[in-house]
Structure formats: C-alpha cells, structure tokens
XYZ file of C-alpha atoms in Angstrom:
574
model
C 12.386 1.345 19.574
C 11.348 1.146 23.225
C 9.405 -2.030 22.448
C 12.694 -3.894 21.935
C 13.281 -3.409 25.675
C 9.743 -4.572 26.406
C 9.856 -7.820 24.407
C 7.003 -6.379 22.307
C 4.478 -6.935 25.075
C 0.993 -5.445 24.912
C 1.693 -3.417 28.069
C 4.868 -1.389 28.619
C 6.163 0.452 31.676
C 8.839 2.252 29.668
C 6.528 4.716 27.929
C 5.014 7.146 30.490
C 6.870 5.245 33.233
C 3.668 3.420 34.165
C 1.725 0.469 32.672
C 0.765 1.648 29.185
C -1.237 0.013 26.392
C 1.099 0.018 23.403
C -1.139 -1.483 20.737
C -4.171 0.686 20.143
C -3.563 4.431 19.998
C 0.207 4.118 20.437
C 0.046 1.706 17.468
C 3.282 -0.091 18.264
C 4.486 -3.569 17.322
C 3.251 -6.170 19.839
C 2.755 -9.913 19.941
C -0.954 -10.029 19.181
C -2.905 -11.668 16.316
C -4.217 -8.283 15.148
C -0.659 -7.215 14.292
C -1.303 -8.809 10.872
C -3.352 -5.678 10.122
C -0.212 -3.607 10.680
C 1.971 -5.561 8.259
C 4.736 -2.953 8.079
C 5.468 -3.548 11.777
C 5.921 -7.307 11.485
C 9.654 -7.029 10.786
C 10.208 -5.392 14.175
C 9.146 -8.658 15.818
C 11.728 -10.789 13.986
C 14.675 -8.520 13.161
C 17.020 -6.005 14.756
C 15.889 -2.434 15.238
C 17.585 -1.062 12.101
C 16.133 -3.731 9.841
C 12.727 -3.332 11.484
C 12.729 0.395 10.832
C 13.981 -0.080 7.275
C 11.184 -2.518 6.469
C 8.585 -0.337 8.222
C 9.615 2.756 6.278
C 10.272 1.287 2.834
C 7.441 -1.258 2.690
C 4.759 1.335 3.412
C 6.055 3.586 0.641
C 6.404 0.764 -1.890
C 3.000 -0.784 -1.155
C 1.257 2.593 -1.335
C 2.845 3.302 -4.724
C 1.922 -0.134 -6.115
C -1.675 -0.057 -4.898
C -2.125 3.549 -6.047
C -0.899 2.561 -9.515
C -3.380 -0.325 -9.669
C -6.186 1.883 -8.355
C -5.685 4.336 -11.193
C -5.125 1.644 -13.830
C -8.120 -0.488 -12.867
C -10.576 1.852 -11.230
C -9.910 5.172 -12.931
C -9.403 3.529 -16.347
C -6.162 5.423 -16.699
C -3.331 4.499 -19.052
C -0.005 3.402 -17.597
C 1.661 6.819 -17.680
C -1.350 8.510 -16.117
C -1.587 5.714 -13.543
C 2.073 6.099 -12.630
C 1.565 9.850 -12.301
C -1.373 9.165 -9.939
C 0.846 6.859 -7.869
C 3.496 9.573 -7.587
C 0.991 12.319 -6.721
C -0.536 10.100 -4.016
C 2.461 8.174 -2.685
C 4.781 11.173 -2.677
C 2.098 13.743 -1.922
C 2.931 16.364 0.710
C 0.071 14.927 2.787
C 1.598 11.446 2.939
C 5.202 12.586 3.314
C 4.680 15.205 6.025
C 2.616 12.684 8.047
C 4.529 9.592 6.959
C 5.505 8.222 10.371
C 3.352 10.161 12.832
C 0.050 8.515 11.897
C -1.133 5.795 9.516
C -1.657 7.905 6.395
C 0.047 5.391 4.028
C -2.001 2.526 5.490
C -5.293 4.435 5.303
C -4.747 5.369 1.657
C -3.300 2.020 0.547
C -5.963 -0.029 2.355
C -8.801 2.224 1.156
C -7.722 1.971 -2.467
C -7.066 -1.754 -1.982
C -10.612 -2.335 -0.732
C -12.031 -0.716 -3.874
C -9.705 -2.649 -6.218
C -10.495 -6.003 -4.582
C -14.248 -5.379 -4.576
C -14.212 -4.426 -8.251
C -12.172 -7.497 -9.197
C -14.354 -9.757 -7.041
C -17.473 -8.615 -8.885
C -15.806 -8.857 -12.299
C -14.769 -12.482 -11.701
C -18.373 -13.676 -11.447
C -18.430 -17.457 -11.262
C -14.627 -17.873 -11.167
C -12.822 -19.365 -8.201
C -10.185 -16.636 -8.414
C -12.761 -14.215 -7.038
C -12.148 -15.535 -3.520
C -8.575 -14.272 -3.388
C -9.950 -10.785 -4.008
C -12.542 -11.401 -1.296
C -9.684 -12.197 1.088
C -7.887 -9.066 -0.109
C -11.013 -7.004 0.553
C -11.256 -8.318 4.128
C -7.545 -7.864 4.803
C -7.494 -4.308 3.471
C -10.591 -3.550 5.560
C -8.742 -4.729 8.678
C -5.730 -2.568 7.818
C -7.989 0.447 7.280
C -9.728 -0.123 10.641
C -6.375 -0.345 12.411
C -5.303 3.012 11.024
C -6.954 4.272 14.262
C -7.087 7.934 13.340
C -10.817 8.756 13.058
C -10.260 12.365 11.989
C -8.980 11.008 8.655
C -10.577 7.575 8.624
C -14.108 8.989 8.631
C -13.857 11.310 5.593
C -11.646 8.899 3.643
C -14.000 6.108 4.666
C -16.896 7.983 3.076
C -14.829 8.614 -0.032
C -13.932 4.963 -0.517
C -17.507 3.960 0.366
C -18.763 6.132 -2.487
C -16.245 4.409 -4.766
C -17.616 1.030 -3.638
C -21.155 2.231 -4.308
C -20.128 3.244 -7.834
C -18.637 -0.213 -8.442
C -21.678 -1.979 -7.017
C -24.191 0.074 -9.019
C -22.264 -0.577 -12.215
C -22.501 -4.325 -11.566
C -25.735 -6.247 -11.896
C -24.366 -9.091 -9.785
C -23.297 -7.398 -6.551
C -26.141 -8.627 -4.321
C -26.311 -11.948 -6.131
C -22.586 -12.521 -5.605
C -22.793 -11.647 -1.905
C -25.699 -14.032 -1.354
C -24.106 -16.854 -3.316
C -20.864 -16.527 -1.338
C -22.550 -15.811 1.979
C -20.690 -18.598 3.823
C -17.333 -17.229 2.654
C -18.227 -13.704 3.762
C -19.612 -14.780 7.136
C -16.527 -16.820 7.948
C -14.203 -14.153 6.520
C -15.795 -11.328 8.490
C -15.589 -13.409 11.690
C -11.898 -14.213 11.130
C -11.182 -10.548 10.363
C -13.083 -9.124 13.310
C -12.072 -11.681 15.966
C -8.522 -10.344 16.607
C -9.743 -6.761 16.273
C -12.503 -7.291 18.838
C -10.037 -9.003 21.192
C -7.588 -6.101 20.892
C -10.371 -3.593 21.562
C -11.678 -5.622 24.520
C -8.172 -5.912 25.983
C -7.773 -2.134 25.633
C -11.145 -1.156 27.130
C -9.614 0.746 30.053
C -7.292 2.711 27.793
C -10.074 3.489 25.316
C -12.326 4.709 28.133
C -9.509 6.860 29.525
C -8.869 8.434 26.131
C -12.556 8.998 25.403
C -12.790 10.871 28.717
C -9.949 13.270 27.926
C -10.372 16.940 27.158
C -8.511 16.261 23.925
C -9.204 14.300 21.813
C -11.976 12.618 23.817
C -14.237 15.651 24.181
C -13.573 16.928 20.681
C -16.937 17.004 18.938
C -17.230 18.769 15.627
C -20.420 19.836 13.888
C -18.712 21.601 11.005
C -18.831 25.259 10.183
C -16.319 27.793 11.377
C -15.042 28.891 7.994
C -16.732 31.560 5.945
C -17.605 30.805 2.329
C -14.634 32.555 0.718
C -12.126 31.172 3.223
C -13.469 27.686 2.540
C -12.946 28.096 -1.194
C -9.527 29.640 -0.621
C -8.346 26.861 1.694
C -9.863 23.889 -0.110
C -9.801 24.833 -3.749
C -7.136 27.373 -4.517
C -4.336 27.318 -1.943
C -1.423 25.568 -3.687
C 0.420 25.883 -0.365
C 2.024 22.454 -0.854
C 4.358 23.893 -3.483
C 6.251 25.967 -0.900
C 6.147 23.645 2.119
C 9.535 21.963 1.479
C 11.144 25.399 1.435
C 9.348 27.423 4.099
C 8.623 26.583 7.717
C 5.175 27.786 8.705
C 4.489 28.980 12.237
C 1.736 28.686 14.814
C -1.017 26.064 14.801
C -0.847 25.732 11.012
C 2.611 24.179 10.776
C 3.836 22.402 7.651
C 2.228 19.085 8.610
C -1.124 20.707 9.324
C -1.034 22.625 6.034
C 0.076 19.689 3.873
C -2.400 18.018 1.540
C -2.518 16.853 -2.107
C -1.626 19.137 -4.992
C -4.894 18.979 -6.941
C -4.418 21.764 -9.496
C -7.947 22.663 -8.461
C -10.450 23.531 -9.801
C -9.207 21.758 -12.935
C -10.873 18.428 -12.106
C -14.206 20.091 -11.412
C -14.002 22.034 -14.690
C -13.348 18.817 -16.607
C -16.280 17.148 -14.846
C -18.614 20.030 -15.739
C -17.337 20.043 -19.317
C -18.028 16.308 -19.702
C -21.513 16.703 -18.259
C -22.165 19.609 -20.636
C -21.122 17.340 -23.513
C -23.616 14.747 -22.280
C -20.969 12.322 -21.035
C -22.204 11.039 -17.672
C -19.997 9.076 -15.325
C -21.343 7.557 -12.112
C -18.039 7.634 -10.233
C -17.307 11.279 -11.009
C -20.892 12.257 -10.151
C -20.787 10.497 -6.775
C -17.358 11.847 -5.814
C -18.294 15.349 -6.991
C -21.447 15.172 -4.843
C -19.373 14.072 -1.843
C -16.965 16.945 -2.452
C -19.872 19.392 -2.359
C -21.184 17.876 0.883
C -17.753 17.998 2.520
C -17.211 21.581 1.365
C -20.591 22.649 2.750
C -19.673 21.000 6.059
C -16.674 23.312 6.285
C -18.771 26.462 6.642
C -22.263 25.255 7.623
C -22.827 23.575 10.990
C -24.990 20.465 11.090
C -27.173 19.229 14.000
C -25.303 17.400 16.762
C -27.322 14.232 16.258
C -26.404 14.141 12.575
C -22.729 14.783 13.342
C -22.766 11.956 15.907
C -24.507 9.293 13.832
C -22.635 10.168 10.648
C -19.349 10.021 12.628
C -18.437 13.431 11.188
C -18.129 14.655 14.765
C -14.773 12.841 14.826
C -13.159 14.902 12.087
C -12.135 18.551 11.847
C -11.782 21.079 9.066
C -8.106 20.659 8.157
C -8.394 16.848 8.283
C -11.445 16.893 6.045
C -9.596 19.100 3.601
C -7.188 16.247 2.772
C -10.097 13.967 1.852
C -11.637 16.717 -0.284
C -8.371 17.156 -2.153
C -8.022 13.396 -2.684
C -11.567 13.405 -4.074
C -10.634 16.217 -6.440
C -7.706 14.160 -7.701
C -10.068 11.218 -8.316
C -12.301 13.510 -10.357
C -9.323 14.988 -12.218
C -7.737 11.680 -13.215
C -11.049 10.039 -14.071
C -11.893 13.065 -16.177
C -8.527 12.987 -17.956
C -9.064 9.295 -18.732
C -12.483 10.077 -20.247
C -11.464 13.135 -22.274
C -11.546 12.262 -25.941
C -9.722 15.379 -27.169
C -7.109 17.553 -25.488
C -7.931 21.268 -25.124
C -6.478 23.708 -27.607
C -3.162 25.407 -26.840
C -4.948 28.708 -26.204
C -7.396 27.161 -23.742
C -4.571 25.395 -21.899
C -2.711 28.709 -21.523
C -5.862 30.431 -20.226
C -6.588 27.655 -17.727
C -2.957 27.606 -16.596
C -3.009 31.350 -16.001
C -6.299 31.285 -14.074
C -5.385 28.338 -11.814
C -1.881 29.708 -11.172
C -3.308 33.077 -10.185
C -5.817 31.472 -7.833
C -3.007 29.434 -6.274
C -0.876 32.526 -5.745
C -3.775 34.331 -4.068
C -4.461 31.294 -1.886
C -0.840 31.015 -0.751
C -0.680 34.739 -0.041
C -3.845 34.513 2.059
C -2.431 31.517 3.949
C 0.817 33.278 4.767
C -0.924 36.530 5.682
C -3.188 34.701 8.139
C -0.042 33.289 9.760
C 1.581 36.705 9.951
C 4.193 35.851 7.302
C 4.238 38.932 5.125
C 7.834 39.334 3.939
C 8.750 35.883 2.591
C 6.593 35.556 -0.512
C 8.455 38.032 -2.716
C 8.173 38.525 -6.468
C 10.779 35.846 -7.331
C 8.966 33.207 -5.296
C 5.607 34.272 -6.697
C 6.953 33.838 -10.239
C 8.458 30.442 -9.324
C 5.144 29.173 -7.942
C 3.284 30.675 -10.894
C 5.583 28.842 -13.297
C 5.270 25.570 -11.351
C 1.462 25.558 -11.353
C 1.201 26.823 -14.929
C 3.524 24.157 -16.324
C 1.762 21.458 -14.310
C -1.673 22.415 -15.617
C -0.442 22.821 -19.199
C 1.300 19.424 -19.291
C -1.450 17.446 -17.588
C -3.891 18.741 -20.209
C -1.518 17.673 -22.997
C -0.568 14.328 -24.453
C 1.395 12.554 -21.733
C 4.365 11.453 -23.834
C 7.655 10.390 -22.228
C 9.032 13.923 -22.113
C 5.916 15.465 -20.568
C 5.602 12.616 -18.096
C 9.230 12.955 -16.984
C 8.872 16.720 -16.459
C 5.641 16.407 -14.508
C 6.879 13.450 -12.426
C 10.029 15.329 -11.407
C 7.961 18.387 -10.476
C 5.566 16.353 -8.327
C 8.460 14.537 -6.643
C 10.139 17.846 -5.849
C 7.337 18.845 -3.463
C 6.948 15.439 -1.833
C 10.026 13.235 -2.073
C 12.219 16.103 -0.802
C 10.441 16.224 2.572
C 11.796 13.224 4.477
C 15.501 12.550 5.029
C 17.320 9.511 3.712
C 19.231 7.639 6.397
C 21.113 4.345 6.627
C 20.785 2.355 9.817
C 20.093 3.603 13.328
C 23.636 4.503 14.329
C 22.587 8.139 14.486
C 20.684 7.127 17.634
C 22.556 4.242 19.198
C 26.091 5.557 18.661
C 25.357 8.820 20.458
C 27.475 8.969 23.643
C 24.597 10.315 25.745
C 22.374 7.490 24.517
C 25.012 4.925 25.378
C 25.250 6.430 28.865
C 21.467 6.192 29.321
C 21.607 2.550 28.185
C 24.388 1.850 30.684
C 22.376 3.364 33.530
C 19.229 1.499 32.520
C 21.085 -1.805 32.421
C 22.110 -1.251 36.041
C 18.865 0.326 37.250
C 15.979 -0.815 35.045
C 13.146 0.130 37.410
C 14.232 3.756 37.914
C 11.972 6.553 36.697
C 13.307 9.311 34.452
C 12.045 12.753 33.596
C 13.136 15.026 30.746
C 13.634 18.665 31.716
C 13.759 20.995 28.742
C 12.286 24.139 27.242
C 10.721 22.033 24.471
C 9.411 18.511 23.891
C 11.792 17.216 21.200
C 13.991 15.352 23.726
C 11.113 13.762 25.617
C 11.101 10.488 23.689
C 14.875 10.053 23.580
C 15.414 8.071 26.836
C 12.720 5.487 26.060
C 14.695 4.403 22.976
C 17.219 2.994 25.452
C 14.642 1.441 27.772
C 14.495 4.285 30.310
C 11.089 4.532 32.040
C 10.296 8.153 31.196
C 7.387 9.972 32.836
C 6.983 12.659 30.196
C 7.551 10.717 27.027
C 4.532 11.432 24.849
C 1.394 10.650 26.869
C -1.171 9.530 24.294
C -3.542 9.076 27.209
C -2.999 10.660 30.636
C -1.473 9.095 33.743
C -4.148 10.654 35.927
C -3.118 8.982 39.191
C 0.353 10.513 38.881
C -0.804 14.027 38.088
C -3.454 13.982 40.822
C -0.654 13.560 43.372
C 0.589 16.979 42.285
C -2.930 18.409 42.021
C -4.962 16.958 44.919
C -7.742 19.547 44.528
C -8.206 18.777 40.811
C -7.833 22.435 39.925
C -5.728 21.643 36.842
C -7.531 18.464 35.809
C -8.624 19.840 32.433
C -5.038 20.819 31.644
C -3.385 17.432 32.089
C -6.344 15.213 31.135
C -5.360 15.061 27.467
C -3.105 13.592 24.831
C -0.002 15.583 25.579
C 3.561 16.502 24.850
C 4.685 17.424 28.357
C 7.266 20.166 28.867
C 8.881 20.009 32.317
C 10.780 22.978 33.727
C 12.026 23.521 37.284
C 11.163 26.436 39.535
C 12.199 27.190 43.121
C 10.072 30.228 43.778
C 6.582 28.737 43.383
C 4.728 25.504 44.089
C 4.317 22.955 41.306
C 1.629 23.953 38.837
C 0.307 23.048 35.409
C -0.244 25.350 32.437
C -1.248 24.751 28.859
C 0.132 26.041 25.572
C -2.094 24.183 23.104
C -4.574 21.366 22.691
C -1.882 18.676 22.791
C 0.649 20.306 25.137
C 0.935 21.101 28.780
C 3.705 22.513 30.923
C 4.620 20.996 34.269
C 6.266 23.794 36.215
C 7.910 21.578 38.794
C 9.138 22.559 42.225
C 12.078 20.202 42.987
C 10.425 19.241 46.262
C 7.877 17.264 44.227
C 10.486 15.064 42.572
C 10.016 12.735 45.540
C 6.267 12.633 44.878
C 6.962 11.564 41.310
C 9.623 9.092 42.534
C 12.056 10.319 39.876
C 15.652 9.106 40.092
C 17.228 10.460 36.885
C 16.857 13.626 34.823
C 17.816 14.058 31.181
C 18.181 17.713 30.222
C 19.797 20.314 28.005
C 20.190 22.540 31.076
C 23.609 22.319 32.710
C 22.587 24.224 35.847
C 20.035 21.904 37.464
C 22.303 21.227 40.442
C 21.315 24.713 41.608
C 17.841 23.329 42.344
C 19.151 20.983 45.036
C 17.631 21.367 48.494
C 18.611 20.039 51.920
C 16.270 17.075 51.303
C 16.898 16.569 47.585
C 20.329 16.396 46.005
C 20.534 16.778 42.220
C 23.955 15.580 41.063
C 25.294 15.852 37.522
C 26.671 12.473 36.418
C 27.070 13.128 32.695
C 27.947 16.153 30.609
C 28.591 16.074 26.865
C 27.743 18.268 23.888
C 24.863 20.087 25.577
C 23.263 16.962 27.018
C 23.222 16.352 30.753
C 22.154 13.492 33.006
C 21.453 14.031 36.688
C 20.936 11.563 39.481
C 18.624 12.432 42.377
C 19.121 11.283 45.942
C 16.690 11.942 48.760
C 17.568 12.650 52.377
C-alpha cells in the first residue's frame, strides 16, 4: 500500500525511512519490465488500492488452482475428480494458505507446475507450430519461478520440478532433437526472459550485497542434519499437524506458519509405490520423485560436506522449509500411484491402512505438541476427531471417487485450508480507521518527517507506511546500517541489528540506548529519548498513552492524538 504514495518507484523512502529497494526482496509492485514475472501485482499499477489487492489475492488463488488441476490431469494422468482433488489439496493446502501473502508460495507452486506442463506439451507437439506457445509458457513460468525470490523453498521445489522435467524428457525420444531444431527460438526466448531479470538484479546490486552480508539470512549456511532419525520420520512422514492448525495456535519458534505443510496421508503414497513395484509396474516419475524424497529425508538428519551444500544450493534451505517440498513430493507419488492402481484395495485392507496411518498421525501430533510444551490441549475428544478425520480421508481416497466420496473428501480438505485466511471486502478496514486518517493528514502536511513506532510488539510497525509515513522501524528486510551505527559507534551490537528484522522499539530513561535480540528475525531497540534527535524522529505512533513522561528539557514529546488505544506524539527539540 505504501507504494501508492511512492508512485511505484524502484526506490522508496517510506519503508525504513531511508532509500530502500522495493523490487527484489521486498517484492513490491514497481514500474520495471521484470514486473511481468509478478503478474498478480500488475493491477496495483493501474487500479486503486482495493482493486489492486483484490486482483493480487484472488488471481493467485485462481491461477494456482487451474494450473494444479492441469498438472494432475496432464502430468499425473489423473481423472477429472482426482485432478480437482489435487488442485484443492495444493491450492488450499495449509502450506499455501498460512504463507499466502508473506512469501511467493502460490507463484512458486503455480510456476513450477506450469514449467512441467509446458515442457511436456512442447515435446508432445513435435513438428506442430502450436508447440511454440508452450515454449513461451515454459519461459514465462521460469521467470515467475525465479522471481519467487525465496531460496529456502525455491531450491528444494526447484529440484522437485527438475526431476519432473527429467522424467518427461527421458520418456520422450525427441527432447534433444526438438531443442536443437528450435535453437533460435530458445536462444532468443532465453535472452528476452533473462534481460529484465538481469537488469533488476544489476540495479539491486547494493541491496543484494547488503543482504548477503547480514547475520540473517545472509550468513545462514545449512549442511543438513540436526534431526535424529526418529524425529525426522515423525516430522516428515507422520505428523498430521495440519489438521489442527486452524483450531490451535502453536507457540515458540514453531508457530502455525512454520508448522504448516501439505496433508499427505503419509506413508500412503510410498506404500502404493512399493506395492506397484512389487507387482512389477515400474513408473519413471514415481521412481525419480521417490528417490528425491529419500535424498531430502537423509539430508534432514545427515550433514553433507560444505562444498556439496554450496554447489548444490542446498545450503540455502533449512529443515522445515525442505519438509514442505518432501510433502509435495509425497503427494505427487500418492496421486500418480492412485492413477496407476488398477484395482482398489479390499475393505479390510482400507480399514487396516486407515487405522495405522491415523495412529501414526496422532503420535506425530502428540510429539509436536509435547516438544512445544503444549500438554493439556490434545484431549481424548480431539484425538478421536483427528483419528476420524485421517481415517475417513485414507479410506475414501483408496475407494472409487464417485460424486459422494469426492464431495466429502473435498469438504474435509477445504476445512483445514480454506478456513485459514479471512474474507474481506475492500480496504475500508484500513483507510476508514480514524488513527489512519490522522496519520494521512499529518503526512500530507509534513511528508519528509520521520516516524517511529513504539510498542511492546511488532504488529503495528507497518501501519504508518500504509498512509505514506516514512517509518524507521517498518520491517527492515535489509538493515539500515548507517542509522544504527549512529547509536552504536563502537559496533558492539553490529551482529544484533545487521539482519532482516522486525524491530521492537521501547523507551527507557534509566539506561543508554542499547540493542538486544529475541530471535533470528527480531531485535529490540531500547531507546533512550535523548537519541530521538540522533534518529531525527518527528512523530511517534504508539499504543502507550504515557510517552509524554519521557520528555526531557531538550526533547518535548507531546501527545497530538488519542483514540481507542492508539496514540500519536509529536517531538520538538530545544
């Protein structure tokens, strides 16, 4: 929303209150050719803020559902009902819905599946002119995937979709021949695709270097390992935690977003794969994806050499991010296996499998909650509810997917995904708020003034920028080092503030300004009011109605707005 006050320029002084690159890691709408690879943001450039948000939100959901349906129908050889179920379990998965707006999860999944679809269709249309439209689709989806700009997920999902592409290519006898024949098309297409991307990266070199030099995420380097064998199996294969996430707030580092993934009904897909192999039915796709699943799972509890982590790019991901890719892979195996099954299991076998997988899920959820110190929530009624949910899901998915079974299963899958995000009409909830209107009024009169948000949390930090207020501690995706060094001339706290950070500012009279950290993407600025002049702050937005008590003979903090627990202060300096 702040970009509307910045005319969608590449650089903004509203966010962080200092010149800030808005296109790369911030991933905002800007006037730049590479914005075509963020198609959901295009409406922001041409419409009002409410319409822009509506298009951004709805288009990503719709496109992900449509591409997921086609992926299952074309690539997994699934029938229409099974393909629609795949679309629901991907598009409305807890993973997508809990992360829907924070990062580019819909784009990564839609573009990755789109790349595979287009490549398969391109190879199938050997000798037909129509193949070129799928070549264009392949290049476009590749650009969208690249501009997801979240390596922790892009790397494992990139490997997954690469293995899918390998399966398609090996099943075609014309892959290399087609590439060579159409070499001019691919050379020109790759150049056109990469040119705006390279320009955006080149224009953001300073920001990229600053972020790569941070303590987090810049210095994050993972070599795998860290989980013991049984914890790995518990977390990856048997948790079922997604079933309870809409109804229970987790605590600590493993919040609901961090715990969310895909409901795989694991290890059902693996069992089907092993059964088909035992029956002599080999499938290249399932074999490749199963092999990748094994490699990813091993990575979770066995460290690899640093050089291998670096050159494989696996150093950029972490355990709970990799888990989402593993679960997506398991769903690929499951749905491909269901499409290949010639006969449904007997009623007795379905009951046995349902009981085993439900029990494993219950044990996994209990272990999850116990690790988080939640010991009194998962009572017998909730255990039975989860048991019934998993059991019914397994039983139905192993049965003929008639209209009744499909409807039951679709509603169940939607209940753990579509219930996560709120439904809202327009942006009046923001722009009709009296405190917001007051901020907008002040900004209109004093556009260059710097703001700071003082609060005991970070939820309010990004509120003023929606009205164009230049806010120092709005989310700092990369650090404003020159500013923080003014408060820390010796560099003693450099490692604390040199990071992607939600910044919590609180005032203190009895100690000099200092920095402290509460997590990898947080830091506290314990601010002595005397240093407000150093930061050149003129306005404070707060939920604390007593900040006037921090006035000094040289700094006057005056309350100019008070309504419903929100306060605005103006600072004057002697």
